[in-house]
XYZ file of C-alpha atoms in Angstrom:
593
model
C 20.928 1.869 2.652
C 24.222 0.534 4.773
C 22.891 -3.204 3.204
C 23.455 -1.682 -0.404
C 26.133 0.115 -0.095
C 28.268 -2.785 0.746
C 26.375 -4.539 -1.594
C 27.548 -2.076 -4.152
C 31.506 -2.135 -2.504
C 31.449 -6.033 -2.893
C 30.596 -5.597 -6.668
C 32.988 -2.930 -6.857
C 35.798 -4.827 -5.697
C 34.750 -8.275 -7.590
C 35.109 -5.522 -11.034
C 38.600 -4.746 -10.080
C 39.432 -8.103 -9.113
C 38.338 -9.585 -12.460
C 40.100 -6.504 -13.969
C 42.775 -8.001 -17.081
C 46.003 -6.992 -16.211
C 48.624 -4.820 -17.783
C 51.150 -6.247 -19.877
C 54.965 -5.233 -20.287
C 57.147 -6.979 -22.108
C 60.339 -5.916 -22.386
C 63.301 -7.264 -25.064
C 67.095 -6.631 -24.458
C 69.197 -6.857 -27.336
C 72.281 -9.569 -27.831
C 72.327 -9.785 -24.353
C 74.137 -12.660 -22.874
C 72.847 -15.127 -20.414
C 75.783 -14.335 -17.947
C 74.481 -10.860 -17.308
C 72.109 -10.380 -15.124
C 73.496 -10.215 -11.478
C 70.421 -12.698 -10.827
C 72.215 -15.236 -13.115
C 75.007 -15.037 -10.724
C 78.517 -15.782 -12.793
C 80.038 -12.969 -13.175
C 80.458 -10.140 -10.045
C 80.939 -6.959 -12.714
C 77.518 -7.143 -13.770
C 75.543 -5.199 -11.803
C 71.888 -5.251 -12.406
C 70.131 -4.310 -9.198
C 66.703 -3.365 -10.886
C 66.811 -6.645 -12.668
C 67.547 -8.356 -10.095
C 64.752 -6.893 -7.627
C 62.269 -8.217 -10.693
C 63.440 -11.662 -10.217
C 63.109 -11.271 -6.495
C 59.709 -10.146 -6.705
C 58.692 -12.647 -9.412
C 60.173 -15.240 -11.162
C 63.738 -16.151 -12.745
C 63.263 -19.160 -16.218
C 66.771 -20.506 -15.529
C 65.675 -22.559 -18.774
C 64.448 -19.538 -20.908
C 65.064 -19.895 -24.260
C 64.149 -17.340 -27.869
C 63.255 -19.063 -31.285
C 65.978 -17.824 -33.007
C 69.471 -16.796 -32.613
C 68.825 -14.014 -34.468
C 66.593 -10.311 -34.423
C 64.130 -10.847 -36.991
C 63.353 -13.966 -36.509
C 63.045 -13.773 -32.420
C 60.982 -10.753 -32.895
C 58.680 -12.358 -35.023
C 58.308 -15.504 -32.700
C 57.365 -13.003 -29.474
C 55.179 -11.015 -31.554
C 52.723 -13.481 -33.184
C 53.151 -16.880 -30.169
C 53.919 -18.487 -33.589
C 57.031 -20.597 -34.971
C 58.023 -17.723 -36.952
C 59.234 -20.278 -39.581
C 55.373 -21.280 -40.195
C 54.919 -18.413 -42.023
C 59.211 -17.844 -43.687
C 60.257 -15.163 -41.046
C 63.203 -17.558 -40.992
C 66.256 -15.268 -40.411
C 66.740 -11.185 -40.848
C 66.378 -11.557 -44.265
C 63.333 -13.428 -44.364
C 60.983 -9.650 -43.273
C 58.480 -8.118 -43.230
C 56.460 -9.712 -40.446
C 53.110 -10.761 -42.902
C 50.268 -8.257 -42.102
C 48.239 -11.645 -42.151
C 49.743 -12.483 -38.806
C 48.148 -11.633 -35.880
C 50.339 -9.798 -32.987
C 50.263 -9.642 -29.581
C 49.188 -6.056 -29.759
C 46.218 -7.253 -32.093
C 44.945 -9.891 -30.150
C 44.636 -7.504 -26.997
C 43.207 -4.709 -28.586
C 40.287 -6.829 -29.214
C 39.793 -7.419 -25.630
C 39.885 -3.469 -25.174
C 43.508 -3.126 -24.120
C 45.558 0.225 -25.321
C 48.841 -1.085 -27.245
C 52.234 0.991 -27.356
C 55.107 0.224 -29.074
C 58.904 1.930 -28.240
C 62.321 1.209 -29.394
C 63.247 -1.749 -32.071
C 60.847 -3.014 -34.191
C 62.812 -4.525 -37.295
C 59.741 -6.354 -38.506
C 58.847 -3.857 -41.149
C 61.814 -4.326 -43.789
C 61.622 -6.804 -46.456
C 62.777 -6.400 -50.813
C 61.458 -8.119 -53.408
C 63.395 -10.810 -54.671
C 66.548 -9.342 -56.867
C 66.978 -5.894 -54.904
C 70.008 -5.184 -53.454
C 69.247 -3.697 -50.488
C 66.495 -3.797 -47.823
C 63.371 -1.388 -48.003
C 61.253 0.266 -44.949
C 57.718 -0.995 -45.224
C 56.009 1.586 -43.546
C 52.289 -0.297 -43.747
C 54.488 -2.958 -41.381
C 55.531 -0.944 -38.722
C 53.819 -0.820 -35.430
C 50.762 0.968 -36.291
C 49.767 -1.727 -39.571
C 50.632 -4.586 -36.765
C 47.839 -3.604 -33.969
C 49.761 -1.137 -31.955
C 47.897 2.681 -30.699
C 51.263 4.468 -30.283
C 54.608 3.705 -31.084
C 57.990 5.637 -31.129
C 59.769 2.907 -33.538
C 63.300 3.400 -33.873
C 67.069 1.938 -32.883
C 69.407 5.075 -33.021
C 68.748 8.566 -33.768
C 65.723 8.260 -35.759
C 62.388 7.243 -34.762
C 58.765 6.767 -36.426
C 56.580 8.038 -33.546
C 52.948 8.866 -32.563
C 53.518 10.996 -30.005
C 56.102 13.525 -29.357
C 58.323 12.568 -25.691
C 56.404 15.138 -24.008
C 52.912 13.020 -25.092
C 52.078 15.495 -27.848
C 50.065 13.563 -30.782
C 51.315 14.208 -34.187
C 48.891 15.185 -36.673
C 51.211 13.500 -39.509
C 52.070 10.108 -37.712
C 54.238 8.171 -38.238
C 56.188 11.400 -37.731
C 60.227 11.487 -37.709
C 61.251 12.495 -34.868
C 65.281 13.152 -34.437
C 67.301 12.521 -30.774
C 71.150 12.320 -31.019
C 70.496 11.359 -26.918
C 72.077 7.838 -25.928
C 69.494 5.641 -27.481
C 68.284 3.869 -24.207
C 67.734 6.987 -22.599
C 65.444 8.281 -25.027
C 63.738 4.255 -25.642
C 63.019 4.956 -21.606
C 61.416 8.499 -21.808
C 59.206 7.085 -24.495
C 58.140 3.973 -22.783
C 57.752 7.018 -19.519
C 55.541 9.341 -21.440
C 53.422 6.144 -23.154
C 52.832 5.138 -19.439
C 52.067 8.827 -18.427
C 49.195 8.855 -21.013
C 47.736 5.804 -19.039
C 47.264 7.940 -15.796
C 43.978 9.729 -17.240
C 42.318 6.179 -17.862
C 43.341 3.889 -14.646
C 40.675 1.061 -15.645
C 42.086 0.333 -19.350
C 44.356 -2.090 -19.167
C 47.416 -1.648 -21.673
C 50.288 -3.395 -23.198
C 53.425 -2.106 -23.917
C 56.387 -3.657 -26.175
C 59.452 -2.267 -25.254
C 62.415 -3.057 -27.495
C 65.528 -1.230 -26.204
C 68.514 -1.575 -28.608
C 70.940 -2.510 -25.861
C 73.682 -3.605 -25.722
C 74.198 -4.533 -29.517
C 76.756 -3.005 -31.505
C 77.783 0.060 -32.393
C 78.792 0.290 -28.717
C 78.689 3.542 -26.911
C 80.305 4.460 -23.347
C 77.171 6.283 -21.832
C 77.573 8.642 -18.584
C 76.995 8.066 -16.100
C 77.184 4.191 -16.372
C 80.738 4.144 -18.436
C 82.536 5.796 -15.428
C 81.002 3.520 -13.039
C 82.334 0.338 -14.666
C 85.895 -1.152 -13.886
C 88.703 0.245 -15.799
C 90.623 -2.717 -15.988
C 88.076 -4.515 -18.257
C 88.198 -4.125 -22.072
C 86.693 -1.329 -23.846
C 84.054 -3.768 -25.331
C 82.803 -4.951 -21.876
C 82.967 -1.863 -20.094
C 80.555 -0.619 -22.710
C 78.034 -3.598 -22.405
C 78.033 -2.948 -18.909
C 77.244 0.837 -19.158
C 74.350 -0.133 -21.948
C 73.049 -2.887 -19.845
C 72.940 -0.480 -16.569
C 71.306 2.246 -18.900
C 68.352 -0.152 -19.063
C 68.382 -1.361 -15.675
C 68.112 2.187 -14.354
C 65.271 2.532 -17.090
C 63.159 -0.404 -15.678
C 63.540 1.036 -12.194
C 61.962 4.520 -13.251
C 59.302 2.268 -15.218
C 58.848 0.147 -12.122
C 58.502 3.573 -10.151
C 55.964 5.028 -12.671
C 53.905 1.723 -12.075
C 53.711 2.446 -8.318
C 53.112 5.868 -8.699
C 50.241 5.217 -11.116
C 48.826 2.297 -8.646
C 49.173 -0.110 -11.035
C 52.260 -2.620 -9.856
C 50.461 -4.741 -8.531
C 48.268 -4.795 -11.871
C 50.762 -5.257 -14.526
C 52.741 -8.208 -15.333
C 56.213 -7.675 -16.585
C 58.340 -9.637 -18.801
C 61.974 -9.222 -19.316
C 63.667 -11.340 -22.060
C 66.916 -11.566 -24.045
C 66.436 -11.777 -28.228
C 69.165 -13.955 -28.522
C 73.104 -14.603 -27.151
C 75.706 -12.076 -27.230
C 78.061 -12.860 -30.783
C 81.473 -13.119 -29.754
C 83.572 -12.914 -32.728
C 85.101 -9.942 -34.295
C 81.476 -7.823 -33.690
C 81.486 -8.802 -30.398
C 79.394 -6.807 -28.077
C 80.829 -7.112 -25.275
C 78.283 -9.136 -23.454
C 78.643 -12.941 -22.132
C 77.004 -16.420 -22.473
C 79.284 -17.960 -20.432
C 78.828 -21.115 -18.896
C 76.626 -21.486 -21.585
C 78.784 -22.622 -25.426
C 78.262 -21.111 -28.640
C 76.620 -17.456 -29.460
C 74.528 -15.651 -31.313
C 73.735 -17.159 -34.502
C 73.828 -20.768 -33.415
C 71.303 -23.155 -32.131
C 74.087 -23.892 -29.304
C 72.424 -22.949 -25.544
C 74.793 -19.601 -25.773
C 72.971 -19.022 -29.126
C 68.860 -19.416 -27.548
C 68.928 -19.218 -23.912
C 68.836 -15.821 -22.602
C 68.216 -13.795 -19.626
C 64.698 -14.610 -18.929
C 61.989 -12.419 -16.087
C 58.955 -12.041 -14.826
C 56.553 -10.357 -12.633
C 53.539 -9.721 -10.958
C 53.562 -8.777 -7.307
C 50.206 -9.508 -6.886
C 50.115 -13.110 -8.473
C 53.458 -15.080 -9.038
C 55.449 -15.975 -6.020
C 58.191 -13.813 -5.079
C 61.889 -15.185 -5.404
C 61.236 -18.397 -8.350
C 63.532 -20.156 -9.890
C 61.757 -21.978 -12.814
C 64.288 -25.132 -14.001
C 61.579 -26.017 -16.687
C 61.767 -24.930 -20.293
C 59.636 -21.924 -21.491
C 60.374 -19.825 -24.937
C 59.268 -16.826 -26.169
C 56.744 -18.054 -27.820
C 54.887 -17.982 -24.238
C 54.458 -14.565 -23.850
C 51.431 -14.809 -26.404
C 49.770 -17.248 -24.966
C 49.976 -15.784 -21.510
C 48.866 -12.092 -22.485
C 45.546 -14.277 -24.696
C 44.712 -16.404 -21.489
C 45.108 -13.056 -19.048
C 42.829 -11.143 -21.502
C 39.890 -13.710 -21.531
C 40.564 -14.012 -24.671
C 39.186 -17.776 -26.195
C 42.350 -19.787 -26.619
C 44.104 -19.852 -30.206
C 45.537 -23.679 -31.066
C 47.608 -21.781 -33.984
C 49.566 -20.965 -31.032
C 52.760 -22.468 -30.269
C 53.329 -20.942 -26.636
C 51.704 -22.144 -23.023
C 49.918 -19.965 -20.889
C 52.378 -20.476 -18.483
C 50.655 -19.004 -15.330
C 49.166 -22.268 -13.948
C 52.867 -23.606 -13.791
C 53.705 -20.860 -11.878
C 51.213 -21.153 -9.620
C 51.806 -24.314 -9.066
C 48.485 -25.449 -10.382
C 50.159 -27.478 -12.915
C 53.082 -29.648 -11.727
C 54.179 -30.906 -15.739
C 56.481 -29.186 -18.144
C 55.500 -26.559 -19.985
C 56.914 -28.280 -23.562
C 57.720 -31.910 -24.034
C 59.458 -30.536 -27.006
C 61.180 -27.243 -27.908
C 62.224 -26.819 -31.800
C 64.171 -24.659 -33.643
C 65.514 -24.132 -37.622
C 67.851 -21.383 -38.535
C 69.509 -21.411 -41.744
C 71.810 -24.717 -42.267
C 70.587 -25.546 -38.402
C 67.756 -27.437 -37.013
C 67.283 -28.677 -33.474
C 64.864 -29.959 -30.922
C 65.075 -30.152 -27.426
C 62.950 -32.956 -25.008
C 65.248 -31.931 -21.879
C 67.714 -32.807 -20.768
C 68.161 -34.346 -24.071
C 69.037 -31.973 -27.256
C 69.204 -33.670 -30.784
C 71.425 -30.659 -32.960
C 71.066 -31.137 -37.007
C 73.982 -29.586 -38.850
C 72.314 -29.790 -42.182
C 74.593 -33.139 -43.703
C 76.941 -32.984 -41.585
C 77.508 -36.128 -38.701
C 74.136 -35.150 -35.996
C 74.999 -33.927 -32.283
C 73.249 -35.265 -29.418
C 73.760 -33.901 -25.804
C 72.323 -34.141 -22.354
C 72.220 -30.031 -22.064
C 70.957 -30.784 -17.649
C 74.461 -28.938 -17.010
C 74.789 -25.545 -18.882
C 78.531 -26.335 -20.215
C 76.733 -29.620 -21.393
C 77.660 -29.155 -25.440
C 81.058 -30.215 -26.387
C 82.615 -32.668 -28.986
C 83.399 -35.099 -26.269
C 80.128 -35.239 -25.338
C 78.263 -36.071 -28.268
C 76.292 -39.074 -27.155
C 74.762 -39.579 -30.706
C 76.533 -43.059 -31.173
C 75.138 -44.257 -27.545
C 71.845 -43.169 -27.718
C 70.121 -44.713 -30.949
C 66.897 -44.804 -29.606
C 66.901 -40.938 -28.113
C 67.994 -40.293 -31.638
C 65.363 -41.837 -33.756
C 62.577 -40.352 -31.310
C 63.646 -36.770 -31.833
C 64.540 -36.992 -35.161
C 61.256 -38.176 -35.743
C 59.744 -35.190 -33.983
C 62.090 -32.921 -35.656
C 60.798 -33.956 -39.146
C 57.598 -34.114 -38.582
C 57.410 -30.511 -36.977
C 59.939 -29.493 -39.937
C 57.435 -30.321 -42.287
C 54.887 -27.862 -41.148
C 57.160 -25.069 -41.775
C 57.361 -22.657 -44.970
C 59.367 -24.035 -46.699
C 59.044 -27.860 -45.373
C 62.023 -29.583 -44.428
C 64.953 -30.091 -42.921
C 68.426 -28.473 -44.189
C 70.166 -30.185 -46.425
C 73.703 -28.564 -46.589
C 75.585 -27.377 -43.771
C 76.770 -23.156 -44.351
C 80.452 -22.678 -44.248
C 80.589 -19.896 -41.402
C 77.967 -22.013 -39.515
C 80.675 -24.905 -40.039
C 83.342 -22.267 -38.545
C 81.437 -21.082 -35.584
C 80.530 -24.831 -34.766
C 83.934 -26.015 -34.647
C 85.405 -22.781 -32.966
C 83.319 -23.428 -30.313
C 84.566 -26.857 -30.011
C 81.491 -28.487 -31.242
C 82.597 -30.317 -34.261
C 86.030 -30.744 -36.098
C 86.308 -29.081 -38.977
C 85.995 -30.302 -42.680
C 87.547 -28.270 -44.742
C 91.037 -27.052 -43.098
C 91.238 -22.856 -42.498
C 93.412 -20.296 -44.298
C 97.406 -21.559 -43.804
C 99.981 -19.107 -43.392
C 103.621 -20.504 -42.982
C 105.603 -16.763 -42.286
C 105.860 -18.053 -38.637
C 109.538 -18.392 -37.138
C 110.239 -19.731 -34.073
C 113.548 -18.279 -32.672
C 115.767 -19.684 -29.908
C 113.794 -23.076 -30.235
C 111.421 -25.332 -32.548
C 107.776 -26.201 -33.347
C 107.392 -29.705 -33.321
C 104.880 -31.313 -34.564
C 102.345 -33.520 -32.198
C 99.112 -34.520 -33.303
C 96.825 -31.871 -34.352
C 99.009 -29.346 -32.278
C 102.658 -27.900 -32.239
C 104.983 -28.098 -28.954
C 107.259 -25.721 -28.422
C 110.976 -27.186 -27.827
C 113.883 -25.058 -26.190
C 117.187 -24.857 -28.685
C 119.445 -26.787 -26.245
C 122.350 -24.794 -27.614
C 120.739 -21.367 -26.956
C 121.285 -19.454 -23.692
C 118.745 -20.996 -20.677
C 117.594 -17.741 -20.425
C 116.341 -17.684 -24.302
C 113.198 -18.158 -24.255
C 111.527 -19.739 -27.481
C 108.986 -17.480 -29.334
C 106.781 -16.665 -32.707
C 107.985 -14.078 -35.282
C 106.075 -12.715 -38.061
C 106.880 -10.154 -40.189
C 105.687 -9.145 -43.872
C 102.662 -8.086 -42.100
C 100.739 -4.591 -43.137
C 97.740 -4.443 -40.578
C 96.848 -0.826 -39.711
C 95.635 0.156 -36.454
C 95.048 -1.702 -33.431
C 94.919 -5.983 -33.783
C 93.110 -8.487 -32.492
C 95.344 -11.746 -31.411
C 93.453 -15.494 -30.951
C 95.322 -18.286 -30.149
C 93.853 -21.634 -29.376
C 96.661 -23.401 -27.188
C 97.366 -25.952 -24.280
C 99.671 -25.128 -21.493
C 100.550 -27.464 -18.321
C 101.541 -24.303 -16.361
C 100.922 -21.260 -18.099
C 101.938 -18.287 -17.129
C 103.255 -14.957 -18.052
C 103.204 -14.272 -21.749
C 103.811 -11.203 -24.172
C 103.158 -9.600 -27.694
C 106.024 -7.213 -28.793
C 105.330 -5.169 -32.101
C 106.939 -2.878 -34.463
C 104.994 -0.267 -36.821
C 105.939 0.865 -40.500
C 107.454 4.027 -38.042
C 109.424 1.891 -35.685
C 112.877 1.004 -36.789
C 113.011 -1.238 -33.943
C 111.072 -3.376 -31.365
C 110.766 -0.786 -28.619
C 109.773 -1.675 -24.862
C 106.002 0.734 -25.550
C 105.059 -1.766 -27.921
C 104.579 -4.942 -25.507
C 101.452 -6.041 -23.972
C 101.620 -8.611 -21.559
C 98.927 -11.562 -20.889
C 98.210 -14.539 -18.787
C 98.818 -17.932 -20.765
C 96.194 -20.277 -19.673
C 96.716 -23.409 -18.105
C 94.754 -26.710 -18.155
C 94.721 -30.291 -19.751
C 92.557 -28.940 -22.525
C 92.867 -26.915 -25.509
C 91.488 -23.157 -24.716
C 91.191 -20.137 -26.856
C 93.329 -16.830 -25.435
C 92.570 -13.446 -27.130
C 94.659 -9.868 -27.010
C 94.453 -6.894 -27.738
C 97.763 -5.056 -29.561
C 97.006 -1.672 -29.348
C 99.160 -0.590 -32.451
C 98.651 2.583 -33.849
C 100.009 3.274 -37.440
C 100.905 -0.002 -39.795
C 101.765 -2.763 -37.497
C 104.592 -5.004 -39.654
C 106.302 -7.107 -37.464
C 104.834 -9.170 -34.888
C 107.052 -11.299 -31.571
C 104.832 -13.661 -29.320
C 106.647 -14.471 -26.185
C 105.045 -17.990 -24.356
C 105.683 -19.075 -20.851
C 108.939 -20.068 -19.815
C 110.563 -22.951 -21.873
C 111.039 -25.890 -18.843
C 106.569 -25.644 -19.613
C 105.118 -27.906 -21.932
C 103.269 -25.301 -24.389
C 101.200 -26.125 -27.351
C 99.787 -24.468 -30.298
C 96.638 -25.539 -32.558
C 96.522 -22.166 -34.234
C 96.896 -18.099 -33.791
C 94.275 -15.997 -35.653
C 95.293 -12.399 -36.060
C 92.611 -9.174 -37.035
C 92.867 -5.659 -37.772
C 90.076 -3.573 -36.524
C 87.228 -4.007 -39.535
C 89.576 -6.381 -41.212
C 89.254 -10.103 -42.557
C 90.724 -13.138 -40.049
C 94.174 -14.636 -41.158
C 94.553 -17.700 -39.433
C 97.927 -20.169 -38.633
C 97.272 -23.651 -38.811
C 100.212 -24.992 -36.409
């Protein structure tokens, strides 16, 4: 009897060994590479959940998304799949095809339990003429392989089951929470999980999509409070919504343990794509990383990128190699015993982790978006602006991308190679090809970034004045030159007046400085009959050899009219290339110099 009962304990454990794991995978929204306290670069991040999962598992230093852009992204993670192989090219290339196979699909044929909570944005899509998008219900979560879902961004979600794990006899059932949106994407993921407890020995997967930090920005309590006051508005909210869902993967993380299953369930944490930076920024950085959201720039694709499994991956990696997105598929099939698929694009990327496998993941990386295409055999990355002159950097240091680094001309035979790849994996796409035309904004976010020069020159605007001194002209850029007649304590600035921007402004400069220094923006409203001393903000004018970019806030209220910029002191040697100035919702107006 003793003989078969261990007999029967040996079997017992060799079931739960062989067990397939949980799955979590978790996407953060515009969330820039710079924050995650893991990443390091910048100390008011503060991420300690996050930062515990890269402790106990593994950091992709290299981790990159398909897209620079939601739809697309999401469509890449769901299906392992270039999304562009079936024309999910950009957000207005939805719905996700019901012909595609998920994630969520592919494991519910190996007996897993799918759940689905927060952002979905693969279920809207118009035909051809309409002008505006429609909700598709049959492609929301429950037409794409998915047992429970509570789909929504804001206020509104499409849900299965009620928060307290209720089923709803009418699902997809609208459900209504004017809650802080990451609170209420956490209780849903919590209650999904708290349906698990009854059946410990089916595995699950769960897609969590909080909508964090993209815009509209909110200043959530506790988090907003806890964040420094000296930072702008915009960051201080990021912070708050990125804290929001680090507290929410702690109580997730908690759950797990609770529930016994920690050391069961895998856990993926990934970015959708870089944090945009222009006028809807989000308050969230890519920094050292160039470009944002919306480019195929590393600030664009390369995100904060986790994962976890106490149990299996080693605790504290740092992965240099390049993985994408469209690894999470592959993983989850390979994990499930599931046959592998070769219509997927990803790697099972476990065996690298493990060190079973000592190559790279990729020998190639590719991307298309729009009037972009790119490919990436590190460190080398071969950038295709549709017709415009092709960009070609060695991307092994993160601030690698920049106009004086374009090694196109010097490296022919890099060149041909990954062109060559690039067209030939361009051709498998829907439609085939390469771009052809390079967009106009795309041109404008390339060249603000200091990627390219531009063609075409920007909007001029000659109101400018420059009392107690001169512009002079010097290249590409404007020096400012002290009136020798003028007091030595008259310093030389910018006047502009004609103006009629209401509410608060937005000044941009791009400018060189050999000292910098202590600067200033005076302003008088359609109220003020004069400049008084309220209506100055002061600012740091950066110093350095090179051209850099210096943005303020002018926190007008009323009709701001008149506008005094104040640089450094006149014995420095300041420059101008141009000032950019933006009322809140307003169109750019930019100052060639």
């Amino acid at each position: 009897m003793r003989s078969l009962l261990l007999l029967l304990a040996c079997a017992s454990l060799t079931i739960a060994a062989e067990r397939q794991p949980n799955i979590i995978l978790i996407y953060s929204d515009d969330h820039g590479w710079a924050d995650l306290g893991a990443q390091g670069v910048d100390k008011d991040i503060r991420t300690p959940n996050l930062d515990q999962l890269a402790k106990d598992g593994v950091r992709f230093n290299r981790g990159y998304v398909s897209a620079p852009q939601c739809v697309p992204s999401r469509a890449g993670v769901m299906t392992g799949r270039y999304q562009q192989k079936f024309g999910v090219e950009d957000n207005g290339k939805g719905p996700l095809p019901l012909a595609e196979v998920t994630i969520a699909e592919r494991l519910k044929s190996a007996g897993y339990v799918t759940g689905q909570v927060g952002k979905w944005h693969l279920d809207s899509g118009g035909k051809k003429g309409e002008k505006a998008v429609r909700l598709m219900k049959e492609h929301m979560p429950h037409g794409q392989g998915f047992d429970e879902y509570f789909r929504g961004e804001l206020k509104q979600f499409y849900a299965s089951h009620d928060l307290q794990g209720k089923p709803f006899a009418d699902a997809p059932h609208l459900v209504a929470d004017s809650r802080f949106r990451v609170v209420v994407q956490t209780e849903a993921a919590l209650s999904f999980l708290d349906r698990r407890v009854a059946k410990p020995d089916q595995p699950f997967f769960l897609y969590l999509a909080w909508y964090a930090p993209h815009v509209p920005l909110e200043s959530p309590e506790p988090w907003f409070s806890q964040t420094p006051a000296n930072l702008p508005k915009e960051r201080r909210q990021a912070l708050s919504m990125i804290a929001a869902m680090d507290e929410g993967l702690g109580q997730l993380r908690a759950k797990l343990k609770a529930m016994n299953q920690e050391e069961n369930t895998l856990i993926f944490f990934i970015g959708d794509n870089g944090a945009p930076l222009g006028a809807v920024w989000d308050g969230s950085i890519n920094v050292p990383m160039v470009g944002q959201k919306g480019m195929l720039a590393e600030g664009g694709i390369r995100t904060p990128f986790l994962a976890a499994w106490p149990s299996k991956i080693p605790a504290g990696m740092v992965y240099d190699k390049p993985v994408i997105n469209l690894d999470v598929a592959a993983t989850a099939v390979a994990l499930a015993d599931l046959p592998k698929d070769p219509i997927l694009d990803g790697t099972n990327l476990l065996p690298y982790l493990l060190g079973k496998n000592q190559d790279a993941p990729h020998e190639r990386l590719f991307w298309r978006w729009g009037s972009q295409a790119a490919v990436q055999e590190f460190p080398w990355k071969l950038i295709r602006l549709g017709d415009r002159v092709q960009l070609l950097f060695d991307i092994s240091q993160p601030d690698g991308e920049n106009i004086n680094r374009n090694l196109f001309a010097q490296q022919p035979e890099v060149v041909a190679r990954l062109n060559k790849a690039l067209k030939a994996w361009s051709d498998t796409l829907l439609p085939p090809g390469l771009p052809t035309s390079f967009d106009e904004h795309h041109e404008g976010l390339y060249a603000e970034h200091d990627l390219i020069l531009r063609t075409a020159p920007p909007v001029k605007n000659t109101a400018w004045i420059c009392r107690n001194g001169t512009l002079e002209k010097k290249g590409d850029v404007s020096k400012f030159v002290a009136d020798p007649k003028a007091s030595p304590k008259a310093r030389p600035f910018l006047a502009l007046s004609g103006l009629s921007l209401k509410g608060a402004v937005t000044f941009t400069a791009r400018t060189r400085s050999t000292q910098g220094g202590e600067a200033s923006i005076a302003w008088r409203t359609q109220e003020d009959k004069d400049f008084i001393p309220a209506n100055t903000v002061k600012f740091v004018w950066p110093a350095g050899p090179d051209l850099q970019e210096v943005k303020v806030l002018i926190p007008s209220k009323g009709r701001l009219i008149h506008l005094r910029i104040s640089p450094p002191t006149a014995g420095d040697t300041t420059e101008l290339d141009w000032i950019e100035l933006q009322a809140e919702g307003g169109t750019p107006s930019r100052t060639d110099f």
